[in-house]
Structures are given as C-alpha cells and as structure tokens.
Amino acid sequence: MSSTANLDVTLVQAHPPDVEHTLVDDDPRAWSKARKISTLFVVSGAAMIAGLCVVIQNPANAQIELLLHATTEQISLSLSLPILVQGNFPVVWSAVSEIKGRKLVYIVSVVLFALGSATVAVSKSIGLVIGMRIVQAIGASAVLTIGAATLADIYEPHERGTVMGIYYCAPLLGPSLGPIMGGVLTQTFSWRAVFWFLVIWGGIMFFAFCFLFRDTFRKERSLTYQTALKKRMQKLKRYSSEANSPTSGKREDGQNHVQIQKDVEAHPTPVNSVIVNDITLSFADINPFPSYVKILGRKHNFVVLIPSGLLFAFTYSISYTCARTLSLYYNYDALKTGFVLLSFGIGSLFGSVLGGRWSDRTLMRLRAANDGMSFPEMRLESTKAAMWWLPPAVTGYAWVCQEHVHVSAMCAMLFFSGFFSVWIYSSTLAYIVDSNPGRSSSAVAMNSLFRGASGFVAAEIAVPLQVCPTHSRHSYSVKHV
C-alpha cells in the first residue's frame, strides 16, 4: 500500500491547481523585457505570413487566369481552400507543439511555407498552383495557433490583452498591405514575383526562428503533456505490479512482500524520479481530440468561438468583395484598390492595440473592485464599448457599396468596421487563452478552426451573391449579418 500511496502523491503533484505557475527551469515569464519583446516581434513577423499569403494573390488573379488558362471557379478555389486548410491544420500543429515544443513547429512550418511559395512561383498549371497554395496554408497556419500560446508562455494574464493586441497587428498588416504589395509586384514584374516575395519573407523568418528565438514551451505547464504523462505512468505502474506479483507470493508468511514494500519506502524519491525522467512521449501518447472535445464542451468557449468565426468571415470577405466593387463601379486598378483597403487595415491596427490595452485596464479595474480576485470573464466586459458601434459601421459600409457613393465615405466605413471588429476580437482572443490554462494552444487551434470554416464559407458565397442580378441587396444583407 505504501508504494501505491507514494506514486499517487506524485501523480497529484503533476496536476497542480495553478498549472500556469508551476515551477520550471528557465521560466519564460522571468526572462528579461528585451528577450520577451524580441520573442514578440519574431512571432509577430511570422504571423504576418498568414495574412499575406491569403490576399496578396488577389491583384494577380487576372494574370493567373489569363496565362494559366484558369477558370473563375479555379481561381476561387485557390483562394478559399487555403483559408479552409489554414483554419483546420492548426489542430495538428498544436498537438506536435505539446510534444516537441514551439520552436521545431515554427521552423518546420516556415520551411513548408517557403517551399510551397517557391513551387507556386514556377508553376505552369492552375492545378499545381491550387495544390501548392494548400501547402502554403499548412505552413502559414502554425503561427496562428502557436503564436498566441507562445505569448501565453511568457506573459502573465493581466499583461496579455495589450500583448495580444500588438501581436494581432501583424496578421492584420497582411490583409492591409497585401493588396498594395501584390499590385506593385504584379504590375512591375509579373504574378510570379508575388510568390517569390513570399519565399524571401519565409527565408527571413526561418533564420529568425533558428537564431533569435528561444523555445518557450515547458512540459510542466502543459495539461496535455501532463495528462499523457499520467497515462504512461499508470501503464508503468501496472507493468511493475505484474512483474512483482510472483515474487510477493513465494513465501506464505509474506516476508518477501513486506521486504519489497520496505525497499520502495526507503527510496521513494529516486524511484519516482527515474520513472519521470526516463519517459519520452511520442505522438501515440498525444491524442489531441479529447482536449478539443473538452474545450467545445465548455459552453463559454463555444459561445465565444462562434462570433470569432463570424468576425473573421466578415474581415476576409471585405478584401475580395471590396476589390470587386471598386473594379466594377469605380474603375480602380489593383494599386488604388490596395490603398482603399488600407483604411480597413489602419482601423484594424488601432482597434487591436487600443482594444487590447482597454481589455487589460478593464480586467485590472474589475479585479480591484472584487478584492483582488479575478476571473477570465471580466475581460469580456471591455467588448461592450465596441459592440454597440460595430453593427452601424458594417451597415454603413454595406449601404455605401450599394449606393456607389464617393470613395471617401467607403474609406471611413472601412476604417470604423475594422476598428470595432478587431477591438472585440483582441479581447475575445485573450479570453480564450485565459479561460483555458494549460490548453492555450489547443484552444487557439479550435478558434482557428471556427475562423477557417467561416472564412471558407464567406469566400464561396460572397462572389456569387455579388454577381447575381440583385447583388446590391444581397451584398447589403450579407454584410449587415
């Protein structure tokens, strides 16, 4: 009984009440401010990849369709399928990061992204373009999940709102600057230059992760890792019991059995240490799906993930549908369209930074009013300020597009739509991380899944609604929703 009791105590200690503050070697939260900031900038630079690779192709679509003899449906697939993959593949990256750490995932994913981009750049058929765009999306999807988890590794909960706001500026810069950069590269060189640019950016991020990034993952603070470790230790416990059972039955007086117990009692710590140190988990030990089921099983997660997906559907549909509207009714080329969409990006940047800071201030204010006690839902209070203004801003943008008014009005509505939508998202992203301690990467992976599925649907239905005879009213309804 004594050996069992000792082992059970060890297992309980592997699951502390506050898993985020378990003592670890080289605690990332104790790193210097300079190292934390450098980590933030490296991860943010990689996050820009995800936003760039989605929309930078838009100005080149006409050339791709002409030179590769592609159909409109094939061009649409080259845009929508990467969104779907980018939303679903983080589930895999998240599981890998819980075994091998963050750094290896970053390096492998960036290499995949660069290889996919290079292959697209030399492609001579639209089929190969679509296939390699999917490879691109697989590589770009990792940072969308692991990035937020990395920041959760190095920052305390009361700091995350501001940090998440700064971090999320990077993927927002992609959709904002992508159309401009894609337009310049396409008009100056050709559509292939767009993807060679992505190869260069991927190469820069590869060297940044190799030489400037230190892994932030600590297995002691991962519930996924600790759960797998507990299962492995239970198996070893059963094997040990089976191996020892014949020995304990040799003597009728039970002396051998008692002696074994005394040996274990005499050295409890070394036995447990050997068990823990000798275990190396593999992919067979990590089944990510129970973790995702637990996340979805919590009502508060599900309620927040749905609006997160809808916000992304709106954000993604803006770049494509706005470009089409400006081309058909304002005779704008790719470069001018990019400058108009920049207003949406600038609004999103302001909303991300200010919304994140307001989220932290709201959390601290409510915690002070609650005798120093806080809970993740306090952070959602900061979204109320933007919730009242987002519907009028989106409705105003839809009306401006429908009536074809002056482009300055469109820019204003795009700015406010981006500002209020991302204000809400920066707080909900921090909430998803805070409310799932020890499972931050899995929670963000589920967030990416909801966003990717919503973005795919938006990409597939937005253009058909625009080109139908009554596209104005349909467009208005879609954007209003």
mmCIF file of C-alpha atoms in Angstrom, residues 48-331:
data_model
loop_
_atom_site.group_PDB
_atom_site.id
_atom_site.type_symbol
_atom_site.label_atom_id
_atom_site.label_comp_id
_atom_site.label_asym_id
_atom_site.label_seq_id
_atom_site.Cartn_x
_atom_site.Cartn_y
_atom_site.Cartn_z
ATOM 1 C CA MET A 48 2.174 38.339 -40.946
ATOM 2 C CA ILE A 49 2.767 35.392 -43.286
ATOM 3 C CA ALA A 50 -0.736 34.074 -42.641
ATOM 4 C CA GLY A 51 -2.371 37.345 -43.613
ATOM 5 C CA LEU A 52 -0.132 37.992 -46.602
ATOM 6 C CA CYS A 53 -0.460 34.634 -48.319
ATOM 7 C CA VAL A 54 -4.262 34.845 -48.274
ATOM 8 C CA VAL A 55 -4.787 38.189 -50.012
ATOM 9 C CA ILE A 56 -1.546 39.074 -51.783
ATOM 10 C CA GLN A 57 -2.676 36.921 -54.725
ATOM 11 C CA ASN A 58 -5.832 38.977 -55.367
ATOM 12 C CA PRO A 59 -4.223 41.634 -57.615
ATOM 13 C CA ALA A 60 -2.577 38.854 -59.644
ATOM 14 C CA ASN A 61 -5.732 36.827 -60.241
ATOM 15 C CA ALA A 62 -6.386 38.343 -63.672
ATOM 16 C CA GLN A 63 -2.872 37.465 -64.889
ATOM 17 C CA ILE A 64 -3.034 33.963 -63.417
ATOM 18 C CA GLU A 65 -6.400 33.337 -65.058
ATOM 19 C CA LEU A 66 -5.095 34.551 -68.426
ATOM 20 C CA LEU A 67 -1.632 32.973 -68.505
ATOM 21 C CA LEU A 68 -2.544 29.634 -66.919
ATOM 22 C CA HIS A 69 -5.878 29.357 -68.767
ATOM 23 C CA ALA A 70 -7.750 29.051 -65.470
ATOM 24 C CA THR A 71 -11.468 29.401 -64.866
ATOM 25 C CA THR A 72 -13.126 31.689 -62.341
ATOM 26 C CA GLU A 73 -14.053 28.665 -60.240
ATOM 27 C CA GLN A 74 -10.419 27.513 -60.143
ATOM 28 C CA ILE A 75 -9.255 30.963 -59.071
ATOM 29 C CA SER A 76 -11.905 30.917 -56.346
ATOM 30 C CA LEU A 77 -10.637 27.532 -55.133
ATOM 31 C CA SER A 78 -7.070 28.841 -54.998
ATOM 32 C CA LEU A 79 -8.355 31.469 -52.550
ATOM 33 C CA SER A 80 -10.923 29.568 -50.486
ATOM 34 C CA LEU A 81 -9.185 26.204 -49.988
ATOM 35 C CA PRO A 82 -6.130 27.770 -48.303
ATOM 36 C CA ILE A 83 -8.468 29.523 -45.886
ATOM 37 C CA LEU A 84 -10.145 26.223 -45.014
ATOM 38 C CA VAL A 85 -6.818 24.434 -44.537
ATOM 39 C CA GLN A 86 -5.347 27.339 -42.605
ATOM 40 C CA GLY A 87 -8.208 27.068 -40.159
ATOM 41 C CA ASN A 88 -8.164 23.282 -39.687
ATOM 42 C CA PHE A 89 -4.494 22.274 -39.783
ATOM 43 C CA PRO A 90 -3.550 24.118 -36.549
ATOM 44 C CA VAL A 91 -5.140 21.154 -34.758
ATOM 45 C CA VAL A 92 -2.144 19.089 -35.908
ATOM 46 C CA TRP A 93 0.460 21.772 -35.188
ATOM 47 C CA SER A 94 -0.945 22.233 -31.694
ATOM 48 C CA ALA A 95 -0.551 18.527 -30.880
ATOM 49 C CA VAL A 96 3.011 18.479 -32.225
ATOM 50 C CA SER A 97 3.962 21.533 -30.172
ATOM 51 C CA GLU A 98 2.802 19.783 -26.989
ATOM 52 C CA ILE A 99 5.445 17.085 -27.586
ATOM 53 C CA LYS A 100 8.313 18.715 -29.446
ATOM 54 C CA GLY A 101 7.910 22.311 -28.299
ATOM 55 C CA ARG A 102 7.177 25.535 -30.149
ATOM 56 C CA LYS A 103 10.491 26.142 -31.915
ATOM 57 C CA LEU A 104 10.544 22.970 -34.009
ATOM 58 C CA VAL A 105 6.969 23.614 -35.136
ATOM 59 C CA TYR A 106 7.851 27.160 -36.208
ATOM 60 C CA ILE A 107 10.906 26.055 -38.192
ATOM 61 C CA VAL A 108 9.197 23.152 -39.980
ATOM 62 C CA SER A 109 6.112 25.219 -40.809
ATOM 63 C CA VAL A 110 8.130 28.118 -42.231
ATOM 64 C CA VAL A 111 10.104 25.700 -44.422
ATOM 65 C CA LEU A 112 6.840 24.235 -45.747
ATOM 66 C CA PHE A 113 5.540 27.730 -46.449
ATOM 67 C CA ALA A 114 8.685 28.730 -48.364
ATOM 68 C CA LEU A 115 8.714 25.505 -50.408
ATOM 69 C CA GLY A 116 5.033 25.891 -51.268
ATOM 70 C CA SER A 117 5.552 29.509 -52.321
ATOM 71 C CA ALA A 118 8.552 28.645 -54.496
ATOM 72 C CA THR A 119 6.638 25.882 -56.255
ATOM 73 C CA VAL A 120 3.703 28.208 -56.951
ATOM 74 C CA ALA A 121 6.130 30.754 -58.401
ATOM 75 C CA VAL A 122 7.356 28.257 -61.032
ATOM 76 C CA SER A 123 4.010 26.538 -61.646
ATOM 77 C CA LYS A 124 2.756 26.157 -65.209
ATOM 78 C CA SER A 125 -0.717 24.835 -64.410
ATOM 79 C CA ILE A 126 -3.539 26.062 -62.201
ATOM 80 C CA GLY A 127 -3.849 22.616 -60.611
ATOM 81 C CA LEU A 128 -0.307 22.817 -59.261
ATOM 82 C CA VAL A 129 -0.984 26.357 -58.045
ATOM 83 C CA ILE A 130 -4.023 25.195 -56.062
ATOM 84 C CA GLY A 131 -2.122 22.242 -54.594
ATOM 85 C CA MET A 132 0.879 24.309 -53.539
ATOM 86 C CA ARG A 133 -1.345 27.054 -52.168
ATOM 87 C CA ILE A 134 -2.667 24.395 -49.790
ATOM 88 C CA VAL A 135 0.926 23.546 -48.780
ATOM 89 C CA GLN A 136 1.467 27.268 -48.227
ATOM 90 C CA ALA A 137 -1.567 27.389 -45.970
ATOM 91 C CA ILE A 138 -0.365 24.382 -43.952
ATOM 92 C CA GLY A 139 2.910 26.171 -43.267
ATOM 93 C CA ALA A 140 1.300 29.524 -42.532
ATOM 94 C CA SER A 141 -1.280 28.049 -40.163
ATOM 95 C CA ALA A 142 1.134 27.077 -37.390
ATOM 96 C CA VAL A 143 1.877 30.547 -36.106
ATOM 97 C CA LEU A 144 -1.829 31.412 -35.887
ATOM 98 C CA THR A 145 -2.151 28.830 -33.107
ATOM 99 C CA ILE A 146 1.293 28.549 -31.580
ATOM 100 C CA GLY A 147 1.839 32.321 -31.644
ATOM 101 C CA ALA A 148 -0.836 33.083 -29.062
ATOM 102 C CA ALA A 149 0.281 30.093 -26.980
ATOM 103 C CA THR A 150 3.875 31.342 -27.097
ATOM 104 C CA LEU A 151 2.833 34.722 -25.716
ATOM 105 C CA ALA A 152 0.807 32.974 -23.013
ATOM 106 C CA ASP A 153 4.011 31.124 -22.086
ATOM 107 C CA ILE A 154 5.945 34.326 -21.373
ATOM 108 C CA TYR A 155 3.344 36.854 -20.173
ATOM 109 C CA GLU A 156 1.086 36.912 -17.124
ATOM 110 C CA PRO A 157 -2.709 37.022 -17.685
ATOM 111 C CA HIS A 158 -3.019 40.712 -16.748
ATOM 112 C CA GLU A 159 -0.474 41.596 -19.492
ATOM 113 C CA ARG A 160 -1.930 39.503 -22.276
ATOM 114 C CA GLY A 161 -4.576 41.900 -23.544
ATOM 115 C CA THR A 162 -2.015 44.513 -24.565
ATOM 116 C CA VAL A 163 0.418 41.916 -25.904
ATOM 117 C CA MET A 164 -2.261 40.069 -27.879
ATOM 118 C CA GLY A 165 -3.338 43.390 -29.363
ATOM 119 C CA ILE A 166 0.204 44.120 -30.547
ATOM 120 C CA TYR A 167 0.688 40.565 -31.799
ATOM 121 C CA TYR A 168 -2.551 40.563 -33.761
ATOM 122 C CA CYS A 169 -1.451 43.708 -35.610
ATOM 123 C CA ALA A 170 0.858 41.508 -37.679
ATOM 124 C CA PRO A 171 -1.737 39.234 -39.323
ATOM 125 C CA LEU A 172 -3.842 42.361 -39.840
ATOM 126 C CA LEU A 173 -0.998 44.071 -41.688
ATOM 127 C CA GLY A 174 -1.054 41.211 -44.189
ATOM 128 C CA PRO A 175 -4.587 41.846 -45.497
ATOM 129 C CA SER A 176 -3.922 45.602 -45.365
ATOM 130 C CA LEU A 177 -0.600 45.716 -47.185
ATOM 131 C CA GLY A 178 -1.062 42.553 -49.238
ATOM 132 C CA PRO A 179 -3.209 44.120 -51.993
ATOM 133 C CA ILE A 180 -0.785 47.046 -52.355
ATOM 134 C CA MET A 181 2.301 44.849 -52.441
ATOM 135 C CA GLY A 182 0.625 42.353 -54.738
ATOM 136 C CA GLY A 183 -0.460 45.137 -57.076
ATOM 137 C CA VAL A 184 3.008 46.703 -57.240
ATOM 138 C CA LEU A 185 4.778 43.383 -57.807
ATOM 139 C CA THR A 186 2.269 42.218 -60.412
ATOM 140 C CA GLN A 187 2.306 45.468 -62.403
ATOM 141 C CA THR A 188 6.103 45.894 -62.162
ATOM 142 C CA PHE A 189 7.138 42.283 -62.796
ATOM 143 C CA SER A 190 4.524 39.522 -63.054
ATOM 144 C CA TRP A 191 2.263 37.407 -60.889
ATOM 145 C CA ARG A 192 5.184 35.096 -60.123
ATOM 146 C CA ALA A 193 7.028 37.907 -58.328
ATOM 147 C CA VAL A 194 4.282 37.885 -55.696
ATOM 148 C CA PHE A 195 5.203 34.376 -54.623
ATOM 149 C CA TRP A 196 8.968 34.928 -54.851
ATOM 150 C CA PHE A 197 8.445 37.743 -52.366
ATOM 151 C CA LEU A 198 6.744 35.264 -50.023
ATOM 152 C CA VAL A 199 9.713 32.895 -50.418
ATOM 153 C CA ILE A 200 12.058 35.682 -49.313
ATOM 154 C CA TRP A 201 9.876 36.546 -46.327
ATOM 155 C CA GLY A 202 9.702 32.893 -45.328
ATOM 156 C CA GLY A 203 13.506 32.654 -45.521
ATOM 157 C CA ILE A 204 13.915 35.668 -43.248
ATOM 158 C CA MET A 205 11.578 34.150 -40.670
ATOM 159 C CA PHE A 206 13.405 30.807 -40.893
ATOM 160 C CA PHE A 207 16.694 32.409 -39.829
ATOM 161 C CA ALA A 208 14.903 34.475 -37.165
ATOM 162 C CA PHE A 209 13.477 31.345 -35.543
ATOM 163 C CA CYS A 210 16.788 29.494 -35.802
ATOM 164 C CA PHE A 211 18.969 32.196 -34.228
ATOM 165 C CA LEU A 212 16.756 34.705 -32.375
ATOM 166 C CA PHE A 213 14.021 32.553 -30.870
ATOM 167 C CA ARG A 214 14.275 30.510 -27.660
ATOM 168 C CA ASP A 215 11.654 27.837 -27.070
ATOM 169 C CA THR A 216 9.012 28.921 -24.547
ATOM 170 C CA PHE A 217 7.292 25.560 -24.093
ATOM 171 C CA ARG A 218 7.586 23.924 -20.672
ATOM 172 C CA LYS A 219 6.026 20.480 -20.358
ATOM 173 C CA GLU A 220 5.294 21.017 -16.655
ATOM 174 C CA ARG A 221 2.817 23.752 -17.621
ATOM 175 C CA SER A 222 1.007 21.775 -20.301
ATOM 176 C CA LEU A 223 -2.110 19.901 -19.217
ATOM 177 C CA THR A 224 -2.000 17.924 -22.449
ATOM 178 C CA TYR A 225 1.533 16.752 -21.722
ATOM 179 C CA GLN A 226 0.789 16.039 -18.062
ATOM 180 C CA THR A 227 -2.317 14.028 -18.944
ATOM 181 C CA ALA A 228 -0.327 11.895 -21.387
ATOM 182 C CA LEU A 229 2.421 11.510 -18.782
ATOM 183 C CA LYS A 230 -0.106 10.360 -16.186
ATOM 184 C CA LYS A 231 -1.441 7.682 -18.550
ATOM 185 C CA ARG A 232 2.083 6.455 -19.301
ATOM 186 C CA MET A 233 2.951 6.288 -15.589
ATOM 187 C CA GLN A 234 -0.222 4.336 -14.878
ATOM 188 C CA LYS A 235 0.813 1.809 -17.528
ATOM 189 C CA LEU A 236 4.260 1.513 -15.958
ATOM 190 C CA LYS A 237 2.611 1.057 -12.584
ATOM 191 C CA ARG A 238 0.535 -1.853 -13.918
ATOM 192 C CA TYR A 239 3.559 -3.445 -15.584
ATOM 193 C CA SER A 240 5.546 -3.092 -12.370
ATOM 194 C CA SER A 241 2.759 -4.715 -10.337
ATOM 195 C CA GLU A 242 2.558 -7.638 -12.756
ATOM 196 C CA ALA A 243 6.316 -8.119 -12.662
ATOM 197 C CA ASN A 244 6.459 -8.066 -8.859
ATOM 198 C CA SER A 245 3.405 -10.238 -8.150
ATOM 199 C CA PRO A 246 5.179 -13.668 -8.447
ATOM 200 C CA THR A 247 7.919 -12.538 -6.067
ATOM 201 C CA SER A 248 5.449 -11.442 -3.416
ATOM 202 C CA GLY A 249 3.797 -14.914 -3.396
ATOM 203 C CA LYS A 250 6.855 -17.092 -2.871
ATOM 204 C CA ARG A 251 6.566 -17.253 0.927
ATOM 205 C CA GLU A 252 3.393 -17.990 2.798
ATOM 206 C CA ASP A 253 4.421 -15.739 5.684
ATOM 207 C CA GLY A 254 4.549 -12.784 3.309
ATOM 208 C CA GLN A 255 8.110 -11.765 4.266
ATOM 209 C CA ASN A 256 9.166 -11.145 0.692
ATOM 210 C CA HIS A 257 6.122 -8.951 0.123
ATOM 211 C CA VAL A 258 6.929 -6.901 3.210
ATOM 212 C CA GLN A 259 10.573 -6.586 2.171
ATOM 213 C CA ILE A 260 9.609 -5.196 -1.234
ATOM 214 C CA GLN A 261 7.429 -2.597 0.395
ATOM 215 C CA LYS A 262 10.246 -1.568 2.704
ATOM 216 C CA ASP A 263 12.618 -1.170 -0.226
ATOM 217 C CA VAL A 264 10.203 1.152 -2.002
ATOM 218 C CA GLU A 265 9.547 3.141 1.145
ATOM 219 C CA ALA A 266 13.239 3.524 1.775
ATOM 220 C CA HIS A 267 13.816 5.233 -1.591
ATOM 221 C CA PRO A 268 10.554 6.870 -2.720
ATOM 222 C CA THR A 269 12.035 9.881 -4.458
ATOM 223 C CA PRO A 270 14.636 8.124 -6.649
ATOM 224 C CA VAL A 271 12.039 5.626 -7.929
ATOM 225 C CA ASN A 272 9.612 8.349 -8.929
ATOM 226 C CA SER A 273 12.382 10.455 -10.435
ATOM 227 C CA VAL A 274 13.567 7.587 -12.603
ATOM 228 C CA ILE A 275 10.040 6.992 -13.865
ATOM 229 C CA VAL A 276 9.562 10.634 -14.826
ATOM 230 C CA ASN A 277 12.986 11.230 -16.315
ATOM 231 C CA ASP A 278 13.071 8.043 -18.374
ATOM 232 C CA ILE A 279 9.741 8.691 -20.097
ATOM 233 C CA THR A 280 9.855 10.172 -23.588
ATOM 234 C CA LEU A 281 6.427 10.782 -25.029
ATOM 235 C CA SER A 282 5.661 10.115 -28.684
ATOM 236 C CA PHE A 283 2.788 11.091 -30.961
ATOM 237 C CA ALA A 284 0.973 7.922 -29.908
ATOM 238 C CA ASP A 285 0.735 9.340 -26.385
ATOM 239 C CA ILE A 286 -0.852 12.602 -27.514
ATOM 240 C CA ASN A 287 -4.415 12.328 -28.737
ATOM 241 C CA PRO A 288 -5.491 15.946 -29.304
ATOM 242 C CA PHE A 289 -9.170 15.260 -29.861
ATOM 243 C CA PRO A 290 -10.216 14.669 -26.223
ATOM 244 C CA SER A 291 -8.719 18.052 -25.413
ATOM 245 C CA TYR A 292 -10.726 19.685 -28.201
ATOM 246 C CA VAL A 293 -13.885 17.924 -27.057
ATOM 247 C CA LYS A 294 -13.341 19.316 -23.571
ATOM 248 C CA ILE A 295 -12.855 22.807 -24.967
ATOM 249 C CA LEU A 296 -16.034 22.618 -27.044
ATOM 250 C CA GLY A 297 -17.861 21.010 -24.134
ATOM 251 C CA ARG A 298 -17.472 24.202 -22.138
ATOM 252 C CA LYS A 299 -20.350 26.447 -23.067
ATOM 253 C CA HIS A 300 -18.403 29.652 -22.566
ATOM 254 C CA ASN A 301 -15.825 28.540 -25.166
ATOM 255 C CA PHE A 302 -18.451 27.622 -27.741
ATOM 256 C CA VAL A 303 -20.306 30.906 -27.252
ATOM 257 C CA VAL A 304 -17.123 32.921 -27.888
ATOM 258 C CA LEU A 305 -15.810 30.797 -30.778
ATOM 259 C CA ILE A 306 -18.917 31.358 -32.918
ATOM 260 C CA PRO A 307 -18.697 35.187 -33.031
ATOM 261 C CA SER A 308 -14.944 34.870 -33.521
ATOM 262 C CA GLY A 309 -15.602 32.865 -36.685
ATOM 263 C CA LEU A 310 -18.223 35.330 -37.907
ATOM 264 C CA LEU A 311 -15.858 38.256 -37.355
ATOM 265 C CA PHE A 312 -13.231 36.550 -39.497
ATOM 266 C CA ALA A 313 -15.784 35.753 -42.198
ATOM 267 C CA PHE A 314 -16.627 39.453 -42.372
ATOM 268 C CA THR A 315 -12.960 40.509 -42.347
ATOM 269 C CA TYR A 316 -11.970 38.080 -45.097
ATOM 270 C CA SER A 317 -14.937 38.844 -47.329
ATOM 271 C CA ILE A 318 -14.101 42.560 -47.183
ATOM 272 C CA SER A 319 -10.852 42.318 -49.152
ATOM 273 C CA TYR A 320 -12.285 40.307 -52.057
ATOM 274 C CA THR A 321 -15.726 41.888 -52.360
ATOM 275 C CA CYS A 322 -14.450 45.430 -51.887
ATOM 276 C CA ALA A 323 -11.858 44.905 -54.625
ATOM 277 C CA ARG A 324 -14.585 43.676 -56.957
ATOM 278 C CA THR A 325 -16.843 46.628 -56.155
ATOM 279 C CA LEU A 326 -14.040 49.148 -56.743
ATOM 280 C CA SER A 327 -13.082 47.487 -60.023
ATOM 281 C CA LEU A 328 -16.634 47.294 -61.436
ATOM 282 C CA TYR A 329 -18.107 50.609 -60.294
ATOM 283 C CA TYR A 330 -15.123 52.886 -59.635
ATOM 284 C CA ASN A 331 -12.712 51.630 -62.339
#
